[in-house]
Coordinates of C-alpha atoms and ligand atoms in Angstrom, one line a residue:
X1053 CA -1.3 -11.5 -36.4
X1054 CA 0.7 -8.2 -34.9
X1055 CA 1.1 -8.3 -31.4
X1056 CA 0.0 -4.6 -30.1
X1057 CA 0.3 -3.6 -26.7
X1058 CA 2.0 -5.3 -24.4
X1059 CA 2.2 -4.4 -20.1
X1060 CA 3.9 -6.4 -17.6
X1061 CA 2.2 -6.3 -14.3
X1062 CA 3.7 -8.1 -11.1
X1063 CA 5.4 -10.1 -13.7
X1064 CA 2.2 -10.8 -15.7
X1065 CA 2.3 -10.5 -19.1
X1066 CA -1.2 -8.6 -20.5
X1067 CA -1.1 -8.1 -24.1
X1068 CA -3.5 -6.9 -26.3
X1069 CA -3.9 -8.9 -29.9
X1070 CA -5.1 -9.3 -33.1
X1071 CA -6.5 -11.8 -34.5
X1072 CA -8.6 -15.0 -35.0
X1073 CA -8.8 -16.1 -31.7
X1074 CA -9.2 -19.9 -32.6
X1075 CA -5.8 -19.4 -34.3
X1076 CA -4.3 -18.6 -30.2
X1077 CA -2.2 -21.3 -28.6
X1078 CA -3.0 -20.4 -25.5
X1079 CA -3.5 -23.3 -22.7
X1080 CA -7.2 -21.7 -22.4
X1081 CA -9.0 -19.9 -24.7
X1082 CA -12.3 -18.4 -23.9
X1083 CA -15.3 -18.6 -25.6
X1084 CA -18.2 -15.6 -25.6
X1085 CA -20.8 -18.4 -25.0
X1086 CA -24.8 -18.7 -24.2
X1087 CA -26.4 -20.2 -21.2
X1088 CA -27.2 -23.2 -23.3
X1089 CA -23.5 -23.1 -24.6
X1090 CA -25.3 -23.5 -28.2
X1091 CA -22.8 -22.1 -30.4
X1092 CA -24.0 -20.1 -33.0
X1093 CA -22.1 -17.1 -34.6
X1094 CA -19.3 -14.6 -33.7
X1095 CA -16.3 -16.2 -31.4
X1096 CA -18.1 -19.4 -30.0
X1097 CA -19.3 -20.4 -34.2
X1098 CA -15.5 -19.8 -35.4
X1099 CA -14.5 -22.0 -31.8
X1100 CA -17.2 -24.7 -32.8
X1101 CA -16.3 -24.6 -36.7
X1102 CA -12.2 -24.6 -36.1
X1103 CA -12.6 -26.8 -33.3
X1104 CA -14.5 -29.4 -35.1
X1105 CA -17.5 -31.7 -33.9
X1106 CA -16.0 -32.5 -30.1
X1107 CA -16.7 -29.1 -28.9
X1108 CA -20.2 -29.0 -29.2
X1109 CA -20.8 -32.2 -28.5
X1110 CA -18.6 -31.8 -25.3
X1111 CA -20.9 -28.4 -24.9
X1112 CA -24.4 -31.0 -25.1
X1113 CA -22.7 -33.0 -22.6
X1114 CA -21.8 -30.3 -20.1
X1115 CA -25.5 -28.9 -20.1
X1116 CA -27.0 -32.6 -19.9
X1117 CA -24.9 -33.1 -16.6
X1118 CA -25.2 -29.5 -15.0
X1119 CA -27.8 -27.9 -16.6
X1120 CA -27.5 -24.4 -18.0
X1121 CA -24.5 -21.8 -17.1
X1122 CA -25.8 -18.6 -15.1
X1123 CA -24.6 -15.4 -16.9
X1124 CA -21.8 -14.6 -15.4
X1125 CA -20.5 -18.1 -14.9
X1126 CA -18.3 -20.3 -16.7
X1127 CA -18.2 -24.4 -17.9
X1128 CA -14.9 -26.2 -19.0
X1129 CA -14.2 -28.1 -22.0
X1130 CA -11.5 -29.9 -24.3
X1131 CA -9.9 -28.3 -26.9
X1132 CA -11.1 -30.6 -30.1
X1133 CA -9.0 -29.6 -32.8
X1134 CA -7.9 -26.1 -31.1
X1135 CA -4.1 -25.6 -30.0
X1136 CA -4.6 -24.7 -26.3
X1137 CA -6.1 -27.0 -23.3
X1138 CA -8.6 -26.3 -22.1
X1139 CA -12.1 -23.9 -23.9
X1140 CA -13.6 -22.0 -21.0
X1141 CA -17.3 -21.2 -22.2
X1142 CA -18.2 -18.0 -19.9
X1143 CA -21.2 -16.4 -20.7
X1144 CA -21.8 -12.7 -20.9
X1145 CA -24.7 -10.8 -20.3
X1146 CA -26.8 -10.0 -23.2
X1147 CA -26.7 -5.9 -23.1
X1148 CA -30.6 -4.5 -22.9
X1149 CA -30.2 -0.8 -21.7
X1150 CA -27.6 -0.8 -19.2
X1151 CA -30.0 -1.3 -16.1
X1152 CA -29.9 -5.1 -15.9
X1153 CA -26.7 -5.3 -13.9
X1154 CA -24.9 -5.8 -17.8
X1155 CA -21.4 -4.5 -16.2
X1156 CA -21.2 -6.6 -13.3
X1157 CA -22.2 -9.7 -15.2
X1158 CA -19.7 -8.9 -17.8
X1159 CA -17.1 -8.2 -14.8
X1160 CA -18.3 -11.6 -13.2
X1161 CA -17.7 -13.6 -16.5
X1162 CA -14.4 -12.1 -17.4
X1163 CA -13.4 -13.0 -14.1
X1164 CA -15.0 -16.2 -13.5
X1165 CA -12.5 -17.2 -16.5
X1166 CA -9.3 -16.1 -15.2
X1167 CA -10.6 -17.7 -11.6
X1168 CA -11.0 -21.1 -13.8
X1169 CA -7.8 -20.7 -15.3
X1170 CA -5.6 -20.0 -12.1
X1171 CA -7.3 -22.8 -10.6
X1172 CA -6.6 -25.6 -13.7
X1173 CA -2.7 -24.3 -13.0
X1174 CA -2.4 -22.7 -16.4
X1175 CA -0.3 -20.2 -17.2
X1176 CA -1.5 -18.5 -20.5
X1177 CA -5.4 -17.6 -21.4
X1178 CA -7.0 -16.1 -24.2
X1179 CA -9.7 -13.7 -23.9
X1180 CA -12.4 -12.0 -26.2
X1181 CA -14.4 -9.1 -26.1
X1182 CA -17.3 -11.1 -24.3
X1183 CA -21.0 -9.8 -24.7
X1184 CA -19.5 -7.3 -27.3
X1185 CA -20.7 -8.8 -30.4
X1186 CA -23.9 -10.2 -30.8
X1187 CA -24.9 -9.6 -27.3
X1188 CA -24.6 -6.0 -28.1
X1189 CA -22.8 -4.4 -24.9
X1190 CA -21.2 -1.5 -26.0
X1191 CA -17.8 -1.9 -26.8
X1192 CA -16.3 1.1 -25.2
X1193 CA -17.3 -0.1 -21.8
X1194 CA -16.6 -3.6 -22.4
X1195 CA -13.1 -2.7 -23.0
X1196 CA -12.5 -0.6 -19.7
X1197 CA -14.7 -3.2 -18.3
X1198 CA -12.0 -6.2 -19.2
X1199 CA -9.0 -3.9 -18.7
X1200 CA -9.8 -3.4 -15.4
X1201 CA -10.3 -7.5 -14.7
X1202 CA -7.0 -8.1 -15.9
X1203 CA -5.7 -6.0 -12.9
X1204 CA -8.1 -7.2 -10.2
X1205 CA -7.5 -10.1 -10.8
X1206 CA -3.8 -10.1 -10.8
X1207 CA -3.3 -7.7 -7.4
X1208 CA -6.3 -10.2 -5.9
X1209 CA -4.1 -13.6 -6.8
X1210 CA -0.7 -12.4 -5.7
X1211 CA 0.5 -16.4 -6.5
X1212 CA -1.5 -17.2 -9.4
X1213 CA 0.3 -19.4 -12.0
X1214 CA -1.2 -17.5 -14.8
X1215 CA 1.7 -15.7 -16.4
X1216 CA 0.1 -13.8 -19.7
X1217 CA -3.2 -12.7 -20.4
X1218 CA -4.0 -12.1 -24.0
X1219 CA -7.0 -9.8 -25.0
X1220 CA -7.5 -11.5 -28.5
X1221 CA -9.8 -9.8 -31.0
X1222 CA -10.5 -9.8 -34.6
X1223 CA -12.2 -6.4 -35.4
X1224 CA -9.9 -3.4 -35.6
X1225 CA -12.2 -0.9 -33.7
X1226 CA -12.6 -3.1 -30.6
X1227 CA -8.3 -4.1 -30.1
X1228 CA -8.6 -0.4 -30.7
X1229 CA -10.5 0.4 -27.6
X1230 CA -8.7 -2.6 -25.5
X1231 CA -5.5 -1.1 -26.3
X1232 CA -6.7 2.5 -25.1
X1233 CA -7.8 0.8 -21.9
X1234 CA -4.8 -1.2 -20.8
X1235 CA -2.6 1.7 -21.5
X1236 CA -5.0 4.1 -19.6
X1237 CA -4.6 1.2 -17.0
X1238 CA -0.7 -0.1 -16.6
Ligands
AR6_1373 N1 -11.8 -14.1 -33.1 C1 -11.6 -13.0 -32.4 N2 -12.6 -12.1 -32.1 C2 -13.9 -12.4 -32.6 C3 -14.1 -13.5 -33.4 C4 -13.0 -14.4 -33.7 N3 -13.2 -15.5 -34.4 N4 -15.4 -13.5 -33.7 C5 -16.0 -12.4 -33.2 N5 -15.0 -11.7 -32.5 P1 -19.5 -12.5 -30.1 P2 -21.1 -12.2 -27.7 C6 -15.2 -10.5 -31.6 O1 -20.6 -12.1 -30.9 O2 -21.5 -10.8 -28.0 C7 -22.9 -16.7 -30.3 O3 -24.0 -17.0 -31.1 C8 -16.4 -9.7 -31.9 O4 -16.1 -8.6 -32.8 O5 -18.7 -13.7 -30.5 O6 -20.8 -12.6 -26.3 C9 -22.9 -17.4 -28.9 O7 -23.3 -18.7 -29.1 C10 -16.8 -9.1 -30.5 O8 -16.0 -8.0 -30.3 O9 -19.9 -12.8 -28.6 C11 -23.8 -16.6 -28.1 O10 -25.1 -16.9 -28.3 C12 -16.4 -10.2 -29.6 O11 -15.5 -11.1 -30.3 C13 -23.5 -15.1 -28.6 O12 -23.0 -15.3 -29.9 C14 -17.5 -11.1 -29.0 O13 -18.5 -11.2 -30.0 C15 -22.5 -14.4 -27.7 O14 -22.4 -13.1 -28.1

């Protein structure tokens, strides 16, 4: 797990990494969920697997209370097994061809989560690629998409308690692209 690039921002740690993201101890670590929170595959079927029964079961619950989560919105739950606080399920858009409002929905989930986190008081949060995967949005824009998040959201929340933002990735060619992005960016 080799940290890569790291930026401080108005003394906000954004860091780009590698690696399982259920391995993160983050005090939140997102998940790239569905409406339904159903977790299948990609990040939210390692979160569910690693995480152990109380996650989806915690997921079931969540929808049973407050019905589906809009694209672009987010739902909070515990950790089960995983070593941060909190799970913030945000769902990204699934990408059809780019005329859907896919950026904006992606821009409204990644910061929907960092929103979420500031206001639980947290200070660290784990981020992946949301959409990227088997929501197929391409992961070029995604990246430049989440870069730029990071910073909006930091120069809109001048007191925020958040204090690192880790953009946590498995796959090579997307920490890749997020690392371009945040040094094009900081
Ligand atoms: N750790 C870090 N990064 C990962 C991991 C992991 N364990 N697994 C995948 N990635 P995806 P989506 C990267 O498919 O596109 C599920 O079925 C991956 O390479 O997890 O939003 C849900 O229930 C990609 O760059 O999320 C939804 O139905 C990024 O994480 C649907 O998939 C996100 O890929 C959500 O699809």
């Amino acid at each position: 797990s080799a940290s890569e690039v790291v930026r401080i921002f108005r003394n906000i740690t954004i860091r780009v990494i590698q690696d399982d993201i259920t391995a993160e101890k983050s005090d939140a670590i997102v998940n790239a969920a569905n409406n339904h929170l159903m977790h299948g595959g990609g990040v939210a079927g390692a979160i569910s697997d690693r995480g152990g029964p109380m996650v989806q079961k915690e997921s079931t619950q969540w929808v049973r209370e407050h019905g589906a989560v809009p694209t672009g919105q987010v739902a909070v739950t515990g950790p089960g097994r995983l070593h941060c606080k909190y799970i913030i399920h945000a769902v990204g858009p699934i990408y059809h061809n780019g005329r859907s409002h896919e950026s904006e929905l992606l821009e409204e989930a990644v910061m929907s989560s960092l929103e979420k986190a500031h206001e639980l008081g947290l200070q660290s949060i784990s981020i992946p690629a949301i959409s990227s995967g088997i929501f197929g949005f391409p992961k070029p824009l995604c990246a430049k998409i989440m870069a730029r998040c990071t910073k909006n959201f930091i120069e809109s929340h001048p007191e925020t308690t958040i204090k690192e933002i880790r953009l946590t990735n498995y796959d090579t060619p997307t920490v890749t692209l997020m690392e371009k992005e945040v040094v094009a960016l900081y």
